[in-house]
Amino acid sequence: MSRKRALISDAFNLKKRRNGTEQFGAAAEDGPADIKSSLEYLMTLFPRKLFNDALPQIVLKHQLYSIHSDKTLVDKEVNKMRERGDLLMFQLGFDAEAFGLVFTSDYKAKVLAGEEGKTTRATVERFLEKVVSACTDLSFTKDKMLKEFLFTDSEITQLVKSGVLTVRDAGSWWLSIPNSGKFTKYFIKGRKAVLSMVKKSKYGEVLKAEIEERRTNSQVKFHMKYHIHDIVGAELVESIPTTSGTLLRSVDS
Amino acid sequence: MFYRTSRDLLWIKTSLHSRRAGLDDPLRLRRAESTRRVLGLQLNPDRDVDRIHGNGINTIDIEAVEGRYMLSGGADGVIVIYDLENFSGKLQYTCKAVCTVGRSSRYVHKFSVETVQWYPYDTGMFVSSSFDKTMKVWDTETLKPAEVFQFEGNVYCHHLSPIARKHSLIAVGTTNPKIQLCDLKSGSRIHILQGHRAEVLSVRWSPRYEHILATASADSKVKVWDVRRASGSLFTLDQHNGDKSKASSEAVNTAHNGRVNGLCFTGDGLYLLTTGTDDRMRLWNSATGENTLVNYGKVCNESRKRLQFTVSRGCSPEFVFVPCGSSVAVYTLHTGELVTMLRGHYNSVDCCEFHPDYQEVYSGGKDCNILAWVPVLRPSDVEEDSDHEVKGAAGQSSVNPAFQDAWSSDED
């Protein structure tokens, strides 16, 4: 298979005779250059009405990989935003590598709104202020909670009850989003449904533009684009540039 | 042999001029040209490797002294030595097998050969280890083993340090969690490294310090040892860099979330690459054991044995060549970007090796082929040049075009 244009390294200051990058077909997906705007774009794909506005907008970290080609850069930017305190990362539980991202302001607003009129409100508020603002960990051990943050056992129980902490194993907890169980359930169902849609297509492959236009069946509750970004970013399908646009091919694993 | 466009010639001329004038570091031109050659790697119809193996090829090694001879070990226990140099003057060249330890030899391994390695200082000796639980040290001239080391379990891998002056130890990884160090000079094997909990799939000496050894095991851990120390390993690689909050508590101090089956140091020994069955490849700082967190994405890995992959040398940026299914994936080392996939094998690829002098990659796989990926210069777009190319290939040797017969014989 002869290559039309040879790969050229940056070390060479040769003038590229034709357009250097291969832009095929209608896919003009250059996208925003910076991570924050892609995050905001992905957040708009999240269906708020489905959860009656009780959940903050959640985006998965690997969805960013489908928009930006340099994964290491995406990771670095996400970590920078987490350290600044703008972004929170959660271990969603169904996959060791699936991390959910939520804007801190969103998260705090929704959690406090959910805690209105509950007895656990004060503890949760304290937790949000002291722990979430200060430390970027995904999980906390009992030791840390008791000694560093000075929470008592009963307060920890209250936090678990309110959904801000989820049990990880004996004596440690994950940071979590309250009422996110529904999200995980719909997400996994939708992901499976979209993957089977790609697999059942003729030759096991489908054009990205085409599948985005397809009617979502009852299994898929989210926007198709949300799921497409997810399966492309997690490399559950192969993304191939063609002259008619991007092609998604199912991977036999 | 080299066909260049006028633009290439212009660039080379200016670079050579800068180099001669002292404006440019001589290394810069060499590195830039090496990088460009690596980016132009392609399956070349003119370069072939003799097909001797009747079964899959598990391992290949190119000798470090001249880069002329290549060893290969197959799943049928056969070991073949090839001559890679092209002295024929023709463009079309098949790397011939110089000699073979075939099934008819009395000393051949009974089961598949998993690792072969040349003695680092000359081609008079090579070491092979196999699933027949032995490791044999061969004399290249007579093709008889000078020494046979017997083990209790299948031998997955072995490695001799390429820079060792003070010791001649061979590190051996077997199904036994203890790593044995066999001394080539005395034949003793009393030195054992304990620490792993499952079979050791890959061992690698550092190309920078002759006493540093890295080992990878099916228990998801990678340990780095200093063999002079009496106590255990120096450190264990941790993919989360000590951040215990990131993953579940069983994943503490593991390099991967599955079996670790590939290890490779970069040419300068400063970084270590590991691959695992969790479909990930990680780059580590070999001095501190820190995960550099370079994200290569999904690096398909289904190998139950050692995966032999390689890093380029002398290029900037460096590239990693990893067998991925039935192709070889090429990634940029420090950014994790997938540069290209080298497709050509008919079945899964098991091993690949980089030839630093010519920037060529040789890969072997289950389809019993060794393929040579040779850098191709950009095809010239000047008319006369391409004519010369055609004539040169058809003719017997690359003669000066002025002396070539310009008549075409198939026109009537």
XYZ file of N, CA and C in Angstrom, chain B residues 9-234:
678
model
N 17.875 17.448 -2.363
C 19.283 17.761 -2.580
C 19.612 19.121 -2.000
N 18.691 20.049 -2.183
C 18.921 21.399 -1.673
C 19.033 21.388 -0.164
N 18.131 20.631 0.479
C 18.158 20.588 1.939
C 19.446 19.953 2.426
N 19.807 18.846 1.798
C 21.027 18.155 2.225
C 22.227 19.071 2.018
N 22.226 19.767 0.881
C 23.363 20.653 0.597
C 23.502 21.716 1.671
N 22.365 22.353 2.039
C 22.457 23.421 3.035
C 22.833 22.841 4.393
N 22.282 21.663 4.725
C 22.630 21.085 6.027
C 24.086 20.680 6.068
N 24.561 20.091 4.978
C 25.959 19.684 4.969
C 26.859 20.906 5.076
N 26.434 21.958 4.405
C 27.232 23.184 4.449
C 27.292 23.713 5.875
N 26.106 23.735 6.534
C 26.086 24.230 7.924
C 26.930 23.354 8.822
N 26.856 22.040 8.529
C 27.622 21.123 9.359
C 29.110 21.365 9.164
N 29.507 21.519 7.904
C 30.932 21.737 7.639
C 31.404 23.054 8.216
N 30.544 24.055 8.139
C 30.951 25.379 8.619
C 30.909 25.462 10.131
N 30.437 24.400 10.764
C 30.399 24.420 12.218
C 29.187 25.126 12.787
N 28.233 25.482 11.871
C 27.053 26.196 12.369
C 26.102 25.229 13.057
N 26.115 23.995 12.567
C 25.221 22.981 13.106
C 26.012 21.875 13.761
N 25.502 21.365 14.825
C 26.115 20.215 15.475
C 26.020 19.016 14.534
N 27.107 18.291 14.300
C 27.037 17.157 13.368
C 25.987 16.137 13.761
N 25.723 16.054 15.016
C 24.717 15.078 15.452
C 23.337 15.453 14.956
N 23.137 16.750 14.759
C 21.803 17.221 14.397
C 21.395 16.715 13.023
N 22.332 16.767 12.095
C 22.018 16.296 10.751
C 21.730 14.800 10.781
N 22.558 14.076 11.546
C 22.378 12.630 11.612
C 21.024 12.276 12.232
N 20.687 12.972 13.298
C 19.429 12.688 13.989
C 18.244 13.029 13.111
N 18.331 14.174 12.437
C 17.204 14.589 11.593
C 17.004 13.595 10.458
N 18.103 13.166 9.858
C 17.983 12.215 8.752
C 17.484 10.865 9.251
N 17.956 10.422 10.430
C 17.470 9.151 10.986
C 15.976 9.222 11.229
N 15.520 10.326 11.780
C 14.089 10.472 12.068
C 13.288 10.413 10.786
N 13.776 11.110 9.755
C 13.034 11.089 8.515
C 12.992 9.694 7.919
N 14.076 8.952 8.077
C 14.078 7.596 7.542
C 13.101 6.700 8.304
N 13.043 6.869 9.606
C 12.108 6.045 10.386
C 10.675 6.363 9.997
N 10.390 7.644 9.753
C 9.030 8.008 9.363
C 8.683 7.457 7.990
N 9.703 7.121 7.196
C 9.420 6.608 5.863
C 9.491 5.101 5.782
N 9.336 4.409 6.901
C 9.446 2.948 6.878
C 8.313 2.327 6.102
N 8.661 1.420 5.234
C 7.641 0.752 4.431
C 8.092 -0.638 4.117
N 7.145 -1.471 3.741
C 7.483 -2.820 3.316
C 8.074 -2.698 1.922
N 9.296 -3.127 1.772
C 9.984 -2.926 0.512
C 9.958 -4.219 -0.291
N 9.436 -4.199 -1.504
C 9.392 -5.437 -2.281
C 10.782 -5.942 -2.659
N 11.789 -5.093 -2.509
C 13.124 -5.535 -2.895
C 13.849 -6.251 -1.773
N 13.371 -6.126 -0.558
C 14.102 -6.726 0.548
C 13.286 -7.860 1.137
N 13.916 -8.989 1.251
C 13.252 -10.201 1.704
C 14.110 -10.891 2.734
N 13.510 -11.686 3.572
C 14.331 -12.514 4.447
C 14.003 -13.956 4.114
N 15.016 -14.757 3.981
C 14.873 -16.171 3.660
C 13.856 -16.849 4.579
N 13.001 -17.644 3.973
C 11.968 -18.271 4.796
C 12.393 -19.691 5.148
N 12.878 -19.861 6.352
C 13.365 -21.174 6.785
C 12.400 -21.798 7.782
N 11.862 -20.965 8.663
C 11.019 -21.483 9.728
C 9.734 -22.082 9.169
N 9.345 -23.215 9.723
C 8.098 -23.820 9.290
C 6.972 -23.482 10.234
N 7.343 -22.828 11.317
C 6.372 -22.498 12.338
C 6.579 -21.039 12.741
N 5.783 -20.533 13.614
C 5.882 -19.120 13.970
C 7.258 -18.750 14.520
N 7.599 -17.474 14.357
C 8.888 -16.985 14.840
C 8.647 -16.233 16.143
N 9.321 -16.652 17.202
C 9.058 -16.056 18.504
C 9.975 -14.914 18.864
N 11.196 -14.954 18.347
C 12.167 -13.985 18.818
C 13.229 -13.745 17.758
N 13.693 -12.503 17.669
C 14.802 -12.206 16.765
C 15.782 -11.305 17.507
N 17.042 -11.390 17.107
C 18.041 -10.516 17.717
C 19.092 -10.165 16.676
N 19.449 -8.898 16.609
C 20.485 -8.450 15.679
C 21.729 -8.168 16.502
N 22.885 -8.656 16.034
C 24.087 -8.521 16.858
C 24.502 -7.054 16.934
N 25.088 -6.704 18.057
C 25.352 -5.294 18.338
C 26.644 -4.795 17.724
N 27.555 -5.706 17.379
C 28.884 -5.269 16.946
C 28.840 -4.643 15.558
N 28.376 -5.409 14.572
C 28.378 -4.923 13.200
C 26.974 -4.677 12.685
N 25.994 -5.293 13.325
C 24.629 -5.213 12.822
C 24.461 -6.014 11.565
N 25.278 -7.028 11.392
C 25.228 -7.776 10.139
C 24.443 -9.075 10.262
N 24.553 -9.747 11.392
C 23.915 -11.057 11.507
C 22.704 -10.995 12.415
N 21.677 -11.739 12.029
C 20.444 -11.741 12.810
C 20.114 -13.178 13.194
N 19.720 -13.339 14.446
C 19.322 -14.659 14.955
C 17.816 -14.710 15.021
N 17.241 -15.868 14.750
C 15.806 -15.968 15.003
C 15.496 -17.316 15.618
N 14.531 -17.324 16.543
C 14.135 -18.569 17.194
C 12.680 -18.827 16.912
N 12.333 -20.063 16.600
C 10.970 -20.364 16.188
C 10.228 -21.265 17.150
N 8.941 -21.407 16.872
C 8.091 -22.206 17.733
C 8.377 -23.690 17.589
N 9.133 -24.067 16.546
C 9.459 -25.482 16.378
C 10.831 -25.806 16.959
N 11.431 -24.860 17.679
C 12.728 -25.117 18.285
C 13.895 -24.832 17.374
N 13.622 -24.397 16.146
C 14.689 -24.163 15.171
C 15.287 -22.773 15.375
N 16.621 -22.686 15.231
C 17.295 -21.384 15.339
C 17.997 -21.132 14.012
N 17.844 -19.935 13.462
C 18.444 -19.621 12.162
C 19.264 -18.349 12.291
N 20.388 -18.311 11.569
C 21.213 -17.100 11.532
C 21.179 -16.559 10.104
N 20.861 -15.273 9.953
C 20.782 -14.645 8.637
C 21.871 -13.600 8.484
N 22.273 -13.398 7.232
C 23.225 -12.332 6.925
C 22.436 -11.175 6.336
N 22.444 -10.016 7.012
C 21.614 -8.911 6.563
C 22.304 -8.002 5.557
N 23.600 -8.121 5.396
C 24.321 -7.186 4.526
C 24.080 -7.480 3.066
N 23.990 -6.430 2.291
C 23.733 -6.559 0.863
C 24.997 -6.228 0.101
N 25.782 -7.255 -0.246
C 27.005 -7.009 -1.003
C 26.830 -7.335 -2.473
N 25.617 -7.668 -2.891
C 25.446 -8.120 -4.266
C 25.404 -6.969 -5.248
N 25.192 -5.768 -4.760
C 25.119 -4.634 -5.683
C 23.769 -4.493 -6.339
N 22.908 -5.466 -6.119
C 21.587 -5.387 -6.733
C 20.622 -4.758 -5.744
N 19.542 -4.211 -6.294
C 18.536 -3.617 -5.419
C 17.730 -4.714 -4.733
N 17.433 -5.756 -5.486
C 16.636 -6.864 -4.985
C 17.542 -7.764 -4.177
N 17.236 -7.963 -2.900
C 18.156 -8.742 -2.066
C 17.367 -9.586 -1.074
N 17.728 -10.844 -0.970
C 17.125 -11.710 0.044
C 18.169 -11.994 1.102
N 17.818 -11.725 2.354
C 18.777 -11.991 3.429
C 18.881 -13.498 3.599
N 20.016 -14.037 3.224
C 20.143 -15.501 3.225
C 20.404 -16.034 4.616
N 19.950 -17.260 4.838
C 20.250 -17.935 6.096
C 21.659 -18.489 6.011
N 22.510 -18.104 6.948
C 23.906 -18.543 6.918
C 24.015 -19.958 7.475
N 23.368 -20.179 8.619
C 23.349 -21.546 9.146
C 22.117 -21.733 10.025
N 21.787 -22.984 10.242
C 20.552 -23.305 10.955
C 20.802 -24.406 11.962
N 20.174 -24.279 13.129
C 20.115 -25.410 14.051
C 18.731 -25.989 13.811
N 18.645 -26.976 12.937
C 17.345 -27.484 12.514
C 16.902 -28.671 13.333
N 15.761 -29.223 12.940
C 15.203 -30.356 13.666
C 16.117 -31.563 13.586
N 16.994 -31.612 12.606
C 17.845 -32.787 12.458
C 19.065 -32.716 13.370
N 19.323 -31.542 13.942
C 20.512 -31.424 14.798
C 20.288 -32.175 16.097
N 21.354 -32.736 16.626
C 21.239 -33.525 17.854
C 20.940 -32.636 19.061
N 21.351 -31.379 18.948
C 21.289 -30.505 20.118
C 20.119 -29.542 20.078
N 19.257 -29.698 19.076
C 18.184 -28.719 18.912
C 17.239 -28.757 20.125
N 16.622 -27.623 20.408
C 15.652 -27.560 21.504
C 14.440 -28.421 21.177
N 13.871 -29.045 22.210
C 12.754 -29.948 21.944
C 11.444 -29.224 21.723
N 11.309 -28.063 22.362
C 10.065 -27.318 22.197
C 10.405 -25.914 21.731
N 9.424 -25.033 21.785
C 9.640 -23.745 21.114
C 10.708 -22.909 21.810
N 11.471 -22.218 20.974
C 12.514 -21.328 21.468
C 11.867 -19.982 21.765
N 12.012 -19.512 23.001
C 11.341 -18.268 23.365
C 12.212 -17.036 23.244
N 13.495 -17.206 23.546
C 14.384 -16.041 23.471
C 15.711 -16.468 22.873
N 16.248 -15.632 21.984
C 17.629 -15.835 21.528
C 18.347 -14.508 21.703
N 19.626 -14.606 22.019
C 20.393 -13.369 22.111
C 21.843 -13.653 21.746
N 22.439 -12.777 20.944
C 23.855 -12.879 20.647
C 24.653 -12.517 21.888
N 25.830 -13.075 22.011
C 26.764 -12.615 23.023
C 27.090 -11.170 22.661
N 27.005 -10.222 23.608
C 27.097 -8.803 23.236
C 28.407 -8.365 22.593
N 29.485 -9.140 22.765
C 30.777 -8.633 22.310
C 31.265 -9.229 21.000
N 30.805 -10.392 20.616
C 31.144 -10.902 19.285
C 30.139 -11.973 18.904
N 30.184 -12.372 17.662
C 29.180 -13.327 17.193
C 29.662 -14.752 17.323
N 30.655 -14.998 18.164
C 31.152 -16.357 18.307
C 30.244 -17.224 19.164
N 29.308 -16.570 19.837
C 28.501 -17.294 20.814
C 27.100 -16.702 20.846
N 26.103 -17.532 21.078
C 24.779 -16.967 21.341
C 24.065 -17.859 22.352
N 23.046 -17.309 22.977
C 22.336 -18.030 24.033
C 20.869 -18.140 23.638
N 20.300 -19.328 23.831
C 18.887 -19.481 23.511
C 18.200 -20.174 24.675
N 16.927 -19.802 24.902
C 16.201 -20.472 25.975
C 14.839 -20.882 25.439
N 14.323 -21.947 26.008
C 13.158 -22.551 25.374
C 12.185 -23.138 26.381
N 11.033 -23.521 25.872
C 10.017 -24.148 26.701
C 10.376 -25.581 27.068
N 11.509 -26.076 26.572
C 11.911 -27.416 27.008
C 12.709 -27.321 28.304
N 12.578 -26.196 29.006
C 13.152 -25.942 30.322
C 14.672 -25.874 30.324
N 15.253 -25.600 29.176
C 16.708 -25.456 29.177
C 17.104 -24.120 28.586
N 18.337 -23.720 28.935
C 18.933 -22.570 28.270
C 20.274 -23.054 27.759
N 20.519 -22.843 26.471
C 21.754 -23.374 25.889
C 22.652 -22.235 25.419
N 23.934 -22.385 25.695
C 24.927 -21.424 25.219
C 25.620 -22.085 24.046
N 25.465 -21.530 22.858
C 25.957 -22.175 21.646
C 27.264 -21.570 21.148
N 28.068 -22.410 20.540
C 29.251 -21.959 19.819
C 28.793 -21.797 18.367
N 28.925 -20.598 17.830
C 28.362 -20.341 16.503
C 29.026 -21.159 15.410
N 30.334 -21.421 15.552
C 31.012 -22.106 14.446
C 30.630 -23.558 14.340
N 30.569 -24.219 15.494
C 30.258 -25.647 15.438
C 28.765 -25.909 15.609
N 28.026 -24.904 16.051
C 26.588 -25.021 16.329
C 26.313 -26.128 17.339
N 27.212 -26.210 18.297
C 26.977 -27.164 19.386
C 26.895 -26.362 20.678
N 26.070 -26.802 21.624
C 25.991 -26.041 22.876
C 27.228 -26.249 23.732
N 27.820 -25.125 24.180
C 28.977 -25.243 25.059
C 28.517 -25.460 26.494
N 27.292 -25.045 26.784
C 26.791 -25.146 28.156
C 25.279 -25.270 28.093
N 24.738 -26.111 28.945
C 23.275 -26.233 29.010
C 22.853 -26.011 30.454
N 21.950 -25.067 30.686
C 21.418 -24.838 32.026
C 20.031 -25.453 32.088
N 19.798 -26.254 33.092
C 18.509 -26.924 33.217
C 17.655 -26.198 34.245
N 16.360 -26.041 33.978
C 15.468 -25.377 34.934
C 14.257 -26.255 35.210
N 13.490 -25.875 36.250
C 12.310 -26.678 36.583
C 11.076 -26.267 35.823
N 11.062 -25.079 35.302
C 9.848 -24.643 34.615
C 10.197 -24.118 33.237
N 9.167 -23.824 32.432
C 9.401 -23.252 31.101
C 10.156 -21.947 31.234
N 11.132 -21.761 30.369
C 11.903 -20.528 30.420
C 11.257 -19.519 29.480
N 10.767 -18.412 30.035
C 10.109 -17.413 29.201
C 11.094 -16.475 28.528
N 12.131 -16.126 29.244
C 13.028 -15.128 28.680
C 14.365 -15.180 29.402
N 15.382 -14.653 28.733
C 16.663 -14.480 29.403
C 17.296 -13.241 28.794
N 18.267 -12.673 29.486
C 18.934 -11.500 28.921
C 20.344 -11.397 29.469
N 21.279 -11.073 28.562
C 22.659 -10.797 28.977
C 22.836 -9.292 28.929
N 23.562 -8.763 29.897
C 23.732 -7.318 29.897
C 24.598 -6.881 28.719
N 24.149 -5.897 27.930
C 24.913 -5.495 26.751
C 26.159 -4.685 27.065
N 26.287 -4.214 28.307
C 27.428 -3.360 28.616
C 28.288 -3.924 29.741
N 27.969 -5.116 30.211
C 28.657 -5.602 31.415
C 30.136 -5.844 31.172
N 30.964 -5.312 32.068
C 32.389 -5.587 32.023
C 32.811 -6.382 33.237
N 32.095 -6.137 34.350
C 32.534 -6.758 35.605
C 31.829 -8.066 35.895
N 30.787 -8.340 35.152
C 30.124 -9.613 35.403
C 29.642 -10.182 34.086
N 29.328 -11.463 34.080
C 28.780 -12.074 32.863
C 27.572 -12.891 33.259
N 26.628 -12.200 33.862
C 25.442 -12.892 34.351
C 24.352 -12.900 33.301
N 23.633 -14.013 33.257
C 22.442 -14.091 32.403
C 21.254 -14.136 33.355
N 20.348 -13.193 33.212
C 19.140 -13.212 34.039
C 18.109 -14.076 33.329
N 17.475 -14.977 34.057
C 16.527 -15.909 33.440
C 15.182 -15.808 34.130
N 14.132 -15.679 33.349
C 12.775 -15.636 33.892
C 12.053 -16.907 33.507
N 11.527 -17.618 34.499
C 10.839 -18.876 34.207
C 9.468 -18.852 34.871
N 8.803 -20.021 34.890
C 7.494 -20.075 35.539
C 7.646 -19.965 37.047
N 8.842 -20.153 37.531
C 9.127 -19.996 38.947
C 9.252 -18.503 39.266
N 8.605 -18.014 40.341
C 8.688 -16.586 40.638
C 10.097 -16.091 40.991
N 11.018 -16.991 41.248
C 12.361 -16.551 41.574
C 13.163 -16.381 40.289
N 13.890 -15.282 40.229
C 14.689 -15.024 39.030
C 16.085 -15.574 39.262
N 16.562 -16.377 38.312
C 17.887 -16.954 38.488
C 18.909 -16.155 37.700
N 20.082 -15.994 38.299
C 21.171 -15.342 37.571
C 22.222 -16.413 37.335
N 22.460 -16.733 36.070
C 23.439 -17.759 35.745
C 24.722 -17.079 35.317
N 25.829 -17.554 35.799
C 27.104 -16.954 35.445
C 27.658 -17.657 34.225
N 27.944 -16.901 33.196
C 28.428 -17.492 31.945
C 29.845 -18.042 32.118
N 30.648 -17.363 32.918
C 32.056 -17.763 33.043
C 32.213 -19.033 33.853
N 31.497 -19.105 34.980
C 31.741 -20.250 35.853
C 30.653 -21.309 35.752
N 29.515 -20.967 35.160
C 28.437 -21.934 35.070
C 27.629 -22.051 36.349
N 27.890 -21.183 37.327
C 27.161 -21.313 38.589
C 25.823 -20.603 38.500
N 24.865 -21.056 39.304
C 23.560 -20.420 39.296
C 23.031 -20.247 40.690
N 23.885 -19.828 41.603
C 23.406 -19.730 42.975
C 22.718 -18.411 43.264
N 22.905 -17.415 42.434
C 22.332 -16.103 42.721
C 20.860 -16.092 42.309
N 20.005 -15.789 43.280
C 18.558 -15.799 43.013
C 17.967 -14.483 43.486
N 17.025 -13.948 42.724
C 16.341 -12.721 43.129
C 14.908 -13.084 43.491
N 14.560 -12.836 44.739
C 13.219 -13.211 45.189
C 12.359 -11.982 45.365
N 11.107 -12.120 45.047
C 10.213 -10.984 45.285
C 8.925 -11.078 44.511
N 8.995 -11.691 43.346
C 7.761 -11.809 42.570
C 6.903 -12.941 43.102
N 5.598 -12.876 42.741
C 4.684 -13.900 43.262
C 4.129 -14.790 42.183
N 4.462 -14.502 40.937
C 3.951 -15.338 39.848
C 5.059 -15.443 38.802
N 4.776 -16.127 37.713
C 5.850 -16.377 36.752
C 6.414 -15.073 36.180
N 7.709 -15.152 35.882
C 8.414 -13.967 35.404
C 8.421 -14.002 33.886
N 7.769 -13.017 33.264
C 7.608 -13.081 31.816
C 8.706 -12.368 31.044
N 9.351 -11.400 31.671
C 10.361 -10.671 30.910
C 11.432 -10.126 31.841
N 12.689 -10.182 31.404
C 13.788 -9.613 32.182
C 14.637 -8.775 31.233
N 15.188 -7.686 31.758
C 15.956 -6.800 30.903
C 17.018 -6.101 31.729
N 18.273 -6.126 31.254
C 19.320 -5.367 31.926
C 19.272 -3.930 31.419
N 19.708 -3.016 32.280
C 19.729 -1.625 31.851
C 20.913 -1.400 30.913
N 20.745 -0.640 29.827
C 21.872 -0.354 28.942
C 22.759 0.766 29.462
N 22.458 1.233 30.667
C 23.215 2.355 31.212
C 24.102 1.930 32.383
N 23.522 1.075 33.262
C 24.273 0.610 34.430
C 24.312 -0.899 34.406
N 25.481 -1.466 34.503
C 25.567 -2.903 34.276
C 25.003 -3.733 35.418
N 24.669 -3.136 36.547
C 24.143 -3.934 37.657
C 22.644 -3.785 37.845
N 22.005 -2.994 37.006
C 20.575 -2.761 37.200
C 19.787 -3.693 36.282
N 18.803 -4.371 36.880
C 17.987 -5.326 36.134
C 16.524 -5.015 36.390
N 15.715 -5.070 35.335
C 14.273 -4.875 35.496
C 13.582 -6.190 35.176
N 12.566 -6.554 35.962
C 11.866 -7.808 35.700
C 10.365 -7.577 35.740
N 9.661 -8.287 34.884
C 8.216 -8.133 34.796
C 7.564 -9.483 35.016
N 6.441 -9.471 35.718
C 5.852 -10.738 36.106
C 4.349 -10.751 35.882
N 3.799 -11.974 35.894
C 2.360 -12.119 35.701
C 1.576 -11.630 36.911
N 2.262 -11.293 38.006
C 1.539 -10.767 39.160
C 1.335 -9.264 39.037
N 1.437 -8.728 37.836
C 1.208 -7.310 37.505
C 2.285 -6.376 38.028
N 3.383 -6.928 38.546
C 4.390 -6.025 39.099
C 5.647 -6.000 38.239
N 6.319 -4.860 38.276
C 7.624 -4.752 37.634
C 8.586 -4.314 38.718
N 9.661 -5.068 38.891
C 10.621 -4.724 39.936
C 11.959 -4.370 39.308
N 12.635 -3.432 39.917
C 13.963 -3.050 39.455
C 14.952 -3.457 40.539
N 15.999 -4.175 40.155
C 16.957 -4.721 41.110
C 18.357 -4.178 40.851
N 19.136 -4.116 41.939
C 20.576 -3.946 41.794
C 21.153 -5.281 42.240
N 21.811 -5.988 41.310
C 22.203 -7.356 41.649
C 23.309 -7.420 42.696
N 23.928 -6.296 42.996
C 24.964 -6.335 44.028
C 24.363 -6.321 45.426
N 23.099 -5.944 45.530
C 22.484 -5.845 46.856
C 22.049 -7.203 47.358
N 22.194 -7.411 48.630
C 21.789 -8.684 49.212
C 20.292 -8.706 49.474
N 19.713 -7.565 49.808
C 18.278 -7.537 50.106
C 17.499 -7.403 48.807
N 16.236 -7.237 48.920
C 15.368 -7.328 47.747
C 15.530 -6.233 46.711
N 14.427 -6.005 45.997
C 14.493 -5.110 44.849
C 14.687 -3.663 45.289
N 15.155 -2.850 44.357
C 15.332 -1.414 44.628
C 13.979 -0.757 44.785
